[in-house]
């Protein structure tokens, strides 16, 4: 890094962010981080001021998912601890976010005084972050600070999970020193093990009659989408995606089957995958959400399971084989090109949706109509609840254009995530799908969208409360306040709002939303309390058969 010999710790950290091409940092200042904020403002990096720290975490997470790595910067404890839930989500779903937190100066910390924002001791926040990051450091020593910063960035980038850097305020201007050049920590495969693993995998695939690939989120995170496309086009093996991996491949690719998620997914996809005699899982975490709450039936005897963390073939594991090397070797291996599979049950062309202008809007029709509205430049960000269940059936045109906390499922992700997502990809129009409950948690972050000149189209799926939970256990605890969502433009001084009760109103509002590019658009889609998406219905129906 240039000029590192004379750099201060603050300057080095900023240079490191730029070296990793991080152009936006999300957060809220506080006195313990103000000096670093001053440097941040003087740097070419844009600071994006949010209304809450958890929302800053979601925005940085979305930015990281789209851009490859992201960062959030907050003050000590009141800020950092408020962001732990979103960073926990980034950990669980493998999103590489650098967390920078200010802290009391090392001089101030001597004799353990009761300084504001301190919880138990001065390491409380660091200890909490140890549980939800892959690497963490307190930059309390100028001699080791540069190496520590290198170590955390390196771990975050390689493991695609968050890292924590705490910067005491009197260390920002301290001059650091590079003790040693960062070691090349590139992990490499053991050639013999790699050869043996590839041989076994090739044999299994070659002997199988109807292999299928199940593609997961790690292909997004490591940027292996091209390798996936090459592999399926070389072999004609069809591919399904997990929910968390949705949009890992263009959803109109002729070899794409749809989302596989056990009982929640479409029957045809489920049958196709479960009747395969060789399921090749690539970069997918087999979570309960991916498997439709443990209703999937995959036999280990017929499974090849490859991720960045493990290579399992049937019942045994190969160690010292990297995900990347294995994919490259499979691309070069003598795998036969099969006949094109017959996939005539998949609807390829977008069906024209006939709008029944006066018909009351339902969740099913909402998603059918939205499907016709999604274009090449649309990025869809779905919150949890029926926003996510319904979105499973949406057809995403480009890859990596669908984001959702589909495994950790924290409500409130989508609106703040739309800020990180669109700043990372300004050429995209973001459609946010969000339940009324989730919107009430973080929807006011639209204020930041206005300040940043962003233009999300926010579809509030308003089923008057915690709909998903009503289907599990009804009670007054599922009711929430009845907000006038379409009036928010008045409060925020920008935007366009619509109340949607019929299909005609939805169609008209969506057309106006496309034309309104200067600020956000919010659609309050009024639904029946007990209405639900086809995916949620499928799940309920299949589960009820099991009990
Ligand atoms: C932060 C957080 N708190 C609580 C929950 C538990 N929870 C799961 S679904 C749900 C209701 C979601 O309501 P809404 O956003 O309106 O979506 P809907 O289910 O109505 O489609 C709740 C409270 C959660 N997942 N995340
Ligand atoms: Mg709701």
PDB file of C-alpha atoms in Angstrom, residues 26-270:
ATOM      1  CA  UNK A  26     -22.874   3.090   6.290  1.00  0.00           C
ATOM      2  CA  UNK A  27     -23.325   4.318   9.837  1.00  0.00           C
ATOM      3  CA  UNK A  28     -24.010   6.936  12.494  1.00  0.00           C
ATOM      4  CA  UNK A  29     -21.277   9.008  14.213  1.00  0.00           C
ATOM      5  CA  UNK A  30     -20.675   9.436  17.941  1.00  0.00           C
ATOM      6  CA  UNK A  31     -17.987  11.148  19.973  1.00  0.00           C
ATOM      7  CA  UNK A  32     -15.741   8.072  20.197  1.00  0.00           C
ATOM      8  CA  UNK A  33     -15.603   7.815  16.400  1.00  0.00           C
ATOM      9  CA  UNK A  34     -15.762  11.492  15.408  1.00  0.00           C
ATOM     10  CA  UNK A  35     -12.079  11.907  14.577  1.00  0.00           C
ATOM     11  CA  UNK A  36     -12.217   8.916  12.242  1.00  0.00           C
ATOM     12  CA  UNK A  37     -15.427  10.342  10.731  1.00  0.00           C
ATOM     13  CA  UNK A  38     -13.570  13.532  10.014  1.00  0.00           C
ATOM     14  CA  UNK A  39     -10.933  11.586   8.079  1.00  0.00           C
ATOM     15  CA  UNK A  40     -13.665   9.575   6.344  1.00  0.00           C
ATOM     16  CA  UNK A  41     -15.315  12.764   5.166  1.00  0.00           C
ATOM     17  CA  UNK A  42     -12.037  14.063   3.766  1.00  0.00           C
ATOM     18  CA  UNK A  43     -11.460  10.794   1.872  1.00  0.00           C
ATOM     19  CA  UNK A  44     -13.014   9.786  -1.475  1.00  0.00           C
ATOM     20  CA  UNK A  45     -15.252   7.284   0.349  1.00  0.00           C
ATOM     21  CA  UNK A  46     -18.911   8.299   0.706  1.00  0.00           C
ATOM     22  CA  UNK A  47     -20.388   8.149   4.160  1.00  0.00           C
ATOM     23  CA  UNK A  48     -24.063   7.151   4.124  1.00  0.00           C
ATOM     24  CA  UNK A  49     -25.763   8.396   7.288  1.00  0.00           C
ATOM     25  CA  UNK A  50     -28.599   6.082   8.330  1.00  0.00           C
ATOM     26  CA  UNK A  51     -31.365   6.549  10.913  1.00  0.00           C
ATOM     27  CA  UNK A  52     -30.415   3.476  12.987  1.00  0.00           C
ATOM     28  CA  UNK A  53     -27.327   1.304  13.344  1.00  0.00           C
ATOM     29  CA  UNK A  54     -29.121  -1.999  12.724  1.00  0.00           C
ATOM     30  CA  UNK A  55     -30.303  -0.519   9.443  1.00  0.00           C
ATOM     31  CA  UNK A  56     -26.712   0.526   8.660  1.00  0.00           C
ATOM     32  CA  UNK A  57     -25.752  -3.124   9.187  1.00  0.00           C
ATOM     33  CA  UNK A  58     -28.439  -4.306   6.748  1.00  0.00           C
ATOM     34  CA  UNK A  59     -27.369  -1.713   4.167  1.00  0.00           C
ATOM     35  CA  UNK A  60     -23.698  -2.724   4.474  1.00  0.00           C
ATOM     36  CA  UNK A  61     -24.710  -6.385   4.234  1.00  0.00           C
ATOM     37  CA  UNK A  62     -26.687  -5.783   1.017  1.00  0.00           C
ATOM     38  CA  UNK A  63     -23.833  -3.691  -0.394  1.00  0.00           C
ATOM     39  CA  UNK A  64     -21.448  -6.565   0.379  1.00  0.00           C
ATOM     40  CA  UNK A  65     -23.739  -9.149  -1.261  1.00  0.00           C
ATOM     41  CA  UNK A  66     -23.864  -7.147  -4.466  1.00  0.00           C
ATOM     42  CA  UNK A  67     -20.405  -5.522  -4.470  1.00  0.00           C
ATOM     43  CA  UNK A  68     -18.300  -8.302  -2.934  1.00  0.00           C
ATOM     44  CA  UNK A  69     -17.464  -6.587   0.387  1.00  0.00           C
ATOM     45  CA  UNK A  70     -19.018  -3.776   2.466  1.00  0.00           C
ATOM     46  CA  UNK A  71     -18.423  -1.714   5.606  1.00  0.00           C
ATOM     47  CA  UNK A  72     -20.285  -0.019   8.447  1.00  0.00           C
ATOM     48  CA  UNK A  73     -18.863   2.527  10.890  1.00  0.00           C
ATOM     49  CA  UNK A  74     -20.444   3.256  14.267  1.00  0.00           C
ATOM     50  CA  UNK A  75     -19.747   4.524  17.738  1.00  0.00           C
ATOM     51  CA  UNK A  76     -18.943   2.467  20.789  1.00  0.00           C
ATOM     52  CA  UNK A  77     -21.572   0.089  22.291  1.00  0.00           C
ATOM     53  CA  UNK A  78     -24.710   2.212  21.816  1.00  0.00           C
ATOM     54  CA  UNK A  79     -24.009   2.022  18.094  1.00  0.00           C
ATOM     55  CA  UNK A  80     -22.043  -1.193  17.789  1.00  0.00           C
ATOM     56  CA  UNK A  81     -24.326  -3.263  20.002  1.00  0.00           C
ATOM     57  CA  UNK A  82     -27.389  -1.950  18.205  1.00  0.00           C
ATOM     58  CA  UNK A  83     -25.939  -3.388  14.993  1.00  0.00           C
ATOM     59  CA  UNK A  84     -25.269  -6.894  16.313  1.00  0.00           C
ATOM     60  CA  UNK A  85     -28.476  -8.437  14.966  1.00  0.00           C
ATOM     61  CA  UNK A  86     -27.798  -7.410  11.396  1.00  0.00           C
ATOM     62  CA  UNK A  87     -24.154  -8.466  11.608  1.00  0.00           C
ATOM     63  CA  UNK A  88     -25.254 -11.805  13.080  1.00  0.00           C
ATOM     64  CA  UNK A  89     -27.405 -12.194   9.958  1.00  0.00           C
ATOM     65  CA  UNK A  90     -24.436 -11.369   7.749  1.00  0.00           C
ATOM     66  CA  UNK A  91     -22.428 -14.017   9.600  1.00  0.00           C
ATOM     67  CA  UNK A  92     -25.152 -16.642   9.253  1.00  0.00           C
ATOM     68  CA  UNK A  93     -25.678 -15.932   5.551  1.00  0.00           C
ATOM     69  CA  UNK A  94     -22.010 -15.381   4.677  1.00  0.00           C
ATOM     70  CA  UNK A  95     -21.838 -11.720   3.808  1.00  0.00           C
ATOM     71  CA  UNK A  96     -18.431 -10.026   4.119  1.00  0.00           C
ATOM     72  CA  UNK A  97     -18.995  -6.852   6.146  1.00  0.00           C
ATOM     73  CA  UNK A  98     -16.203  -4.902   7.891  1.00  0.00           C
ATOM     74  CA  UNK A  99     -17.500  -3.382  11.152  1.00  0.00           C
ATOM     75  CA  UNK A 100     -15.540  -0.335  12.334  1.00  0.00           C
ATOM     76  CA  UNK A 101     -16.347   0.926  15.806  1.00  0.00           C
ATOM     77  CA  UNK A 102     -14.938   3.886  17.672  1.00  0.00           C
ATOM     78  CA  UNK A 103     -14.001   3.438  21.351  1.00  0.00           C
ATOM     79  CA  UNK A 104     -12.710   5.477  24.308  1.00  0.00           C
ATOM     80  CA  UNK A 105      -9.015   6.309  23.934  1.00  0.00           C
ATOM     81  CA  UNK A 106      -6.457   3.965  25.499  1.00  0.00           C
ATOM     82  CA  UNK A 107      -5.375   6.755  27.861  1.00  0.00           C
ATOM     83  CA  UNK A 108      -9.001   7.310  28.951  1.00  0.00           C
ATOM     84  CA  UNK A 109      -9.431   3.581  29.610  1.00  0.00           C
ATOM     85  CA  UNK A 110      -6.669   3.455  32.239  1.00  0.00           C
ATOM     86  CA  UNK A 111      -7.915   2.796  35.779  1.00  0.00           C
ATOM     87  CA  UNK A 112     -11.197   1.521  34.313  1.00  0.00           C
ATOM     88  CA  UNK A 113     -13.313   4.675  34.824  1.00  0.00           C
ATOM     89  CA  UNK A 114     -17.070   4.794  34.246  1.00  0.00           C
ATOM     90  CA  UNK A 115     -17.124   6.456  30.855  1.00  0.00           C
ATOM     91  CA  UNK A 116     -20.392   6.890  28.964  1.00  0.00           C
ATOM     92  CA  UNK A 117     -21.452   3.929  26.762  1.00  0.00           C
ATOM     93  CA  UNK A 118     -19.362   1.455  28.779  1.00  0.00           C
ATOM     94  CA  UNK A 119     -21.355  -1.681  29.632  1.00  0.00           C
ATOM     95  CA  UNK A 120     -19.338  -4.006  31.853  1.00  0.00           C
ATOM     96  CA  UNK A 121     -15.725  -3.511  30.926  1.00  0.00           C
ATOM     97  CA  UNK A 122     -13.981  -1.952  27.950  1.00  0.00           C
ATOM     98  CA  UNK A 123     -13.852  -5.265  26.107  1.00  0.00           C
ATOM     99  CA  UNK A 124     -17.565  -6.082  26.356  1.00  0.00           C
ATOM    100  CA  UNK A 125     -18.373  -5.069  22.796  1.00  0.00           C
ATOM    101  CA  UNK A 126     -15.348  -6.866  21.364  1.00  0.00           C
ATOM    102  CA  UNK A 127     -16.313 -10.070  23.187  1.00  0.00           C
ATOM    103  CA  UNK A 128     -19.847  -9.911  21.855  1.00  0.00           C
ATOM    104  CA  UNK A 129     -18.566  -9.375  18.314  1.00  0.00           C
ATOM    105  CA  UNK A 130     -16.229 -12.364  18.699  1.00  0.00           C
ATOM    106  CA  UNK A 131     -19.351 -14.527  18.434  1.00  0.00           C
ATOM    107  CA  UNK A 132     -20.556 -13.049  15.145  1.00  0.00           C
ATOM    108  CA  UNK A 133     -17.381 -12.307  13.188  1.00  0.00           C
ATOM    109  CA  UNK A 134     -14.555 -14.403  11.734  1.00  0.00           C
ATOM    110  CA  UNK A 135     -11.836 -12.029  12.931  1.00  0.00           C
ATOM    111  CA  UNK A 136     -11.730  -9.103  15.334  1.00  0.00           C
ATOM    112  CA  UNK A 137      -9.209  -6.679  16.736  1.00  0.00           C
ATOM    113  CA  UNK A 138      -8.837  -3.684  19.044  1.00  0.00           C
ATOM    114  CA  UNK A 139      -6.253  -1.360  17.511  1.00  0.00           C
ATOM    115  CA  UNK A 140      -4.663  -0.555  20.859  1.00  0.00           C
ATOM    116  CA  UNK A 141      -1.029  -0.716  19.732  1.00  0.00           C
ATOM    117  CA  UNK A 142       0.499   1.280  16.853  1.00  0.00           C
ATOM    118  CA  UNK A 143       3.168  -1.377  16.428  1.00  0.00           C
ATOM    119  CA  UNK A 144       0.719  -4.122  15.480  1.00  0.00           C
ATOM    120  CA  UNK A 145      -2.221  -2.063  14.155  1.00  0.00           C
ATOM    121  CA  UNK A 146      -1.445  -2.278  10.418  1.00  0.00           C
ATOM    122  CA  UNK A 147      -0.898  -6.026  10.549  1.00  0.00           C
ATOM    123  CA  UNK A 148      -4.095  -6.444  12.531  1.00  0.00           C
ATOM    124  CA  UNK A 149      -6.083  -4.469   9.959  1.00  0.00           C
ATOM    125  CA  UNK A 150      -4.594  -6.638   7.184  1.00  0.00           C
ATOM    126  CA  UNK A 151      -5.472  -9.799   9.087  1.00  0.00           C
ATOM    127  CA  UNK A 152      -9.125  -8.837   9.592  1.00  0.00           C
ATOM    128  CA  UNK A 153      -9.673  -7.720   5.981  1.00  0.00           C
ATOM    129  CA  UNK A 154      -8.012 -10.858   4.709  1.00  0.00           C
ATOM    130  CA  UNK A 155     -10.168 -13.169   6.856  1.00  0.00           C
ATOM    131  CA  UNK A 156     -13.366 -11.341   5.899  1.00  0.00           C
ATOM    132  CA  UNK A 157     -12.567 -11.453   2.221  1.00  0.00           C
ATOM    133  CA  UNK A 158     -11.629 -15.128   2.239  1.00  0.00           C
ATOM    134  CA  UNK A 159     -14.319 -16.470   4.512  1.00  0.00           C
ATOM    135  CA  UNK A 160     -17.111 -14.178   3.294  1.00  0.00           C
ATOM    136  CA  UNK A 161     -18.240 -13.385   6.814  1.00  0.00           C
ATOM    137  CA  UNK A 162     -18.074 -10.180   8.905  1.00  0.00           C
ATOM    138  CA  UNK A 163     -15.003  -8.881  10.756  1.00  0.00           C
ATOM    139  CA  UNK A 164     -14.631  -6.376  13.621  1.00  0.00           C
ATOM    140  CA  UNK A 165     -12.167  -3.488  13.959  1.00  0.00           C
ATOM    141  CA  UNK A 166     -12.304  -1.319  17.094  1.00  0.00           C
ATOM    142  CA  UNK A 167     -10.432   1.956  16.894  1.00  0.00           C
ATOM    143  CA  UNK A 168      -9.854   3.784  20.222  1.00  0.00           C
ATOM    144  CA  UNK A 169     -10.096   7.475  19.533  1.00  0.00           C
ATOM    145  CA  UNK A 170      -6.560   8.359  20.584  1.00  0.00           C
ATOM    146  CA  UNK A 171      -5.167   5.771  18.160  1.00  0.00           C
ATOM    147  CA  UNK A 172      -6.646   7.362  15.008  1.00  0.00           C
ATOM    148  CA  UNK A 173      -3.715   9.740  14.561  1.00  0.00           C
ATOM    149  CA  UNK A 174      -1.041   7.446  15.998  1.00  0.00           C
ATOM    150  CA  UNK A 175       1.581   6.489  13.435  1.00  0.00           C
ATOM    151  CA  UNK A 176       1.646   2.783  12.766  1.00  0.00           C
ATOM    152  CA  UNK A 177       4.250   0.597  11.264  1.00  0.00           C
ATOM    153  CA  UNK A 178       4.201  -2.366   8.917  1.00  0.00           C
ATOM    154  CA  UNK A 179       5.984  -5.172  10.724  1.00  0.00           C
ATOM    155  CA  UNK A 180       5.853  -7.616   7.893  1.00  0.00           C
ATOM    156  CA  UNK A 181       4.311  -7.755   4.480  1.00  0.00           C
ATOM    157  CA  UNK A 182       1.001  -9.574   4.560  1.00  0.00           C
ATOM    158  CA  UNK A 183       1.736 -13.233   4.006  1.00  0.00           C
ATOM    159  CA  UNK A 184       0.155 -14.775   0.979  1.00  0.00           C
ATOM    160  CA  UNK A 185      -2.428 -16.813   2.780  1.00  0.00           C
ATOM    161  CA  UNK A 186      -3.805 -18.361  -0.411  1.00  0.00           C
ATOM    162  CA  UNK A 187      -5.010 -21.838   0.437  1.00  0.00           C
ATOM    163  CA  UNK A 188      -4.167 -24.427  -2.130  1.00  0.00           C
ATOM    164  CA  UNK A 189      -5.450 -27.913  -2.754  1.00  0.00           C
ATOM    165  CA  UNK A 190      -3.399 -31.007  -2.228  1.00  0.00           C
ATOM    166  CA  UNK A 191      -2.967 -32.261  -5.835  1.00  0.00           C
ATOM    167  CA  UNK A 192      -3.407 -35.971  -5.090  1.00  0.00           C
ATOM    168  CA  UNK A 193      -6.514 -35.449  -2.982  1.00  0.00           C
ATOM    169  CA  UNK A 194      -7.945 -33.145  -5.645  1.00  0.00           C
ATOM    170  CA  UNK A 195      -7.319 -35.704  -8.373  1.00  0.00           C
ATOM    171  CA  UNK A 196      -8.910 -38.461  -6.340  1.00  0.00           C
ATOM    172  CA  UNK A 197     -11.961 -36.347  -5.441  1.00  0.00           C
ATOM    173  CA  UNK A 198     -12.490 -35.299  -9.055  1.00  0.00           C
ATOM    174  CA  UNK A 199     -12.156 -38.895 -10.240  1.00  0.00           C
ATOM    175  CA  UNK A 200     -14.781 -40.133  -7.809  1.00  0.00           C
ATOM    176  CA  UNK A 201     -17.150 -37.277  -8.638  1.00  0.00           C
ATOM    177  CA  UNK A 202     -16.734 -37.763 -12.390  1.00  0.00           C
ATOM    178  CA  UNK A 203     -17.387 -41.504 -12.047  1.00  0.00           C
ATOM    179  CA  UNK A 204     -20.499 -40.921  -9.990  1.00  0.00           C
ATOM    180  CA  UNK A 205     -21.880 -38.365 -12.421  1.00  0.00           C
ATOM    181  CA  UNK A 206     -20.997 -40.493 -15.452  1.00  0.00           C
ATOM    182  CA  UNK A 207     -22.725 -43.565 -14.008  1.00  0.00           C
ATOM    183  CA  UNK A 208     -25.850 -41.632 -13.094  1.00  0.00           C
ATOM    184  CA  UNK A 209     -28.915 -41.430 -15.254  1.00  0.00           C
ATOM    185  CA  UNK A 210     -30.466 -38.172 -14.225  1.00  0.00           C
ATOM    186  CA  UNK A 211     -28.045 -35.966 -12.275  1.00  0.00           C
ATOM    187  CA  UNK A 212     -29.092 -32.536 -11.098  1.00  0.00           C
ATOM    188  CA  UNK A 213     -27.195 -29.588  -9.627  1.00  0.00           C
ATOM    189  CA  UNK A 214     -28.463 -27.731  -6.583  1.00  0.00           C
ATOM    190  CA  UNK A 215     -26.816 -24.303  -6.626  1.00  0.00           C
ATOM    191  CA  UNK A 216     -26.417 -22.194  -3.497  1.00  0.00           C
ATOM    192  CA  UNK A 217     -25.443 -18.834  -2.158  1.00  0.00           C
ATOM    193  CA  UNK A 218     -21.689 -19.433  -2.056  1.00  0.00           C
ATOM    194  CA  UNK A 219     -21.597 -19.308  -5.846  1.00  0.00           C
ATOM    195  CA  UNK A 220     -22.748 -15.666  -5.497  1.00  0.00           C
ATOM    196  CA  UNK A 221     -20.332 -14.875  -2.702  1.00  0.00           C
ATOM    197  CA  UNK A 222     -17.244 -16.271  -4.402  1.00  0.00           C
ATOM    198  CA  UNK A 223     -18.219 -15.006  -7.856  1.00  0.00           C
ATOM    199  CA  UNK A 224     -18.417 -18.517  -9.344  1.00  0.00           C
ATOM    200  CA  UNK A 225     -21.601 -17.914 -11.324  1.00  0.00           C
ATOM    201  CA  UNK A 226     -19.759 -18.191 -14.672  1.00  0.00           C
ATOM    202  CA  UNK A 227     -18.236 -21.489 -13.641  1.00  0.00           C
ATOM    203  CA  UNK A 228     -21.708 -22.821 -12.849  1.00  0.00           C
ATOM    204  CA  UNK A 229     -23.039 -21.796 -16.248  1.00  0.00           C
ATOM    205  CA  UNK A 230     -20.023 -23.382 -17.988  1.00  0.00           C
ATOM    206  CA  UNK A 231     -20.492 -26.607 -16.038  1.00  0.00           C
ATOM    207  CA  UNK A 232     -24.173 -26.998 -16.887  1.00  0.00           C
ATOM    208  CA  UNK A 233     -23.698 -26.004 -20.518  1.00  0.00           C
ATOM    209  CA  UNK A 234     -20.802 -28.429 -20.873  1.00  0.00           C
ATOM    210  CA  UNK A 235     -22.812 -31.333 -19.426  1.00  0.00           C
ATOM    211  CA  UNK A 236     -26.459 -30.391 -19.996  1.00  0.00           C
ATOM    212  CA  UNK A 237     -27.113 -31.166 -16.329  1.00  0.00           C
ATOM    213  CA  UNK A 238     -30.088 -29.078 -15.188  1.00  0.00           C
ATOM    214  CA  UNK A 239     -29.816 -26.847 -12.135  1.00  0.00           C
ATOM    215  CA  UNK A 240     -32.147 -25.837  -9.313  1.00  0.00           C
ATOM    216  CA  UNK A 241     -31.302 -23.110  -6.772  1.00  0.00           C
ATOM    217  CA  UNK A 242     -31.889 -22.905  -3.038  1.00  0.00           C
ATOM    218  CA  UNK A 243     -33.909 -19.974  -1.667  1.00  0.00           C
ATOM    219  CA  UNK A 244     -30.808 -18.258  -0.305  1.00  0.00           C
ATOM    220  CA  UNK A 245     -29.106 -18.901  -3.641  1.00  0.00           C
ATOM    221  CA  UNK A 246     -32.011 -17.548  -5.709  1.00  0.00           C
ATOM    222  CA  UNK A 247     -30.814 -15.687  -8.839  1.00  0.00           C
ATOM    223  CA  UNK A 248     -27.400 -17.398  -8.802  1.00  0.00           C
ATOM    224  CA  UNK A 249     -28.197 -18.043 -12.459  1.00  0.00           C
ATOM    225  CA  UNK A 250     -30.534 -16.147 -14.798  1.00  0.00           C
ATOM    226  CA  UNK A 251     -33.899 -17.671 -14.070  1.00  0.00           C
ATOM    227  CA  UNK A 252     -34.759 -17.847 -17.773  1.00  0.00           C
ATOM    228  CA  UNK A 253     -31.770 -20.096 -18.556  1.00  0.00           C
ATOM    229  CA  UNK A 254     -33.044 -23.190 -20.470  1.00  0.00           C
ATOM    230  CA  UNK A 255     -31.399 -25.545 -17.955  1.00  0.00           C
ATOM    231  CA  UNK A 256     -32.807 -23.771 -14.891  1.00  0.00           C
ATOM    232  CA  UNK A 257     -35.489 -25.691 -13.024  1.00  0.00           C
ATOM    233  CA  UNK A 258     -36.580 -23.270 -10.313  1.00  0.00           C
ATOM    234  CA  UNK A 259     -36.214 -23.079  -6.565  1.00  0.00           C
ATOM    235  CA  UNK A 260     -35.838 -26.337  -4.674  1.00  0.00           C
ATOM    236  CA  UNK A 261     -36.972 -26.017  -1.114  1.00  0.00           C
ATOM    237  CA  UNK A 262     -38.545 -29.215  -0.023  1.00  0.00           C
ATOM    238  CA  UNK A 263     -42.201 -28.834   0.715  1.00  0.00           C
ATOM    239  CA  UNK A 264     -42.487 -25.112   0.018  1.00  0.00           C
ATOM    240  CA  UNK A 265     -41.243 -25.270  -3.539  1.00  0.00           C
ATOM    241  CA  UNK A 266     -43.096 -26.243  -6.665  1.00  0.00           C
ATOM    242  CA  UNK A 267     -43.955 -29.907  -6.834  1.00  0.00           C
ATOM    243  CA  UNK A 268     -42.361 -30.362 -10.242  1.00  0.00           C
ATOM    244  CA  UNK A 269     -38.975 -29.046  -9.060  1.00  0.00           C
ATOM    245  CA  UNK A 270     -39.134 -31.104  -5.891  1.00  0.00           C
TER     246      UNK A 270
END
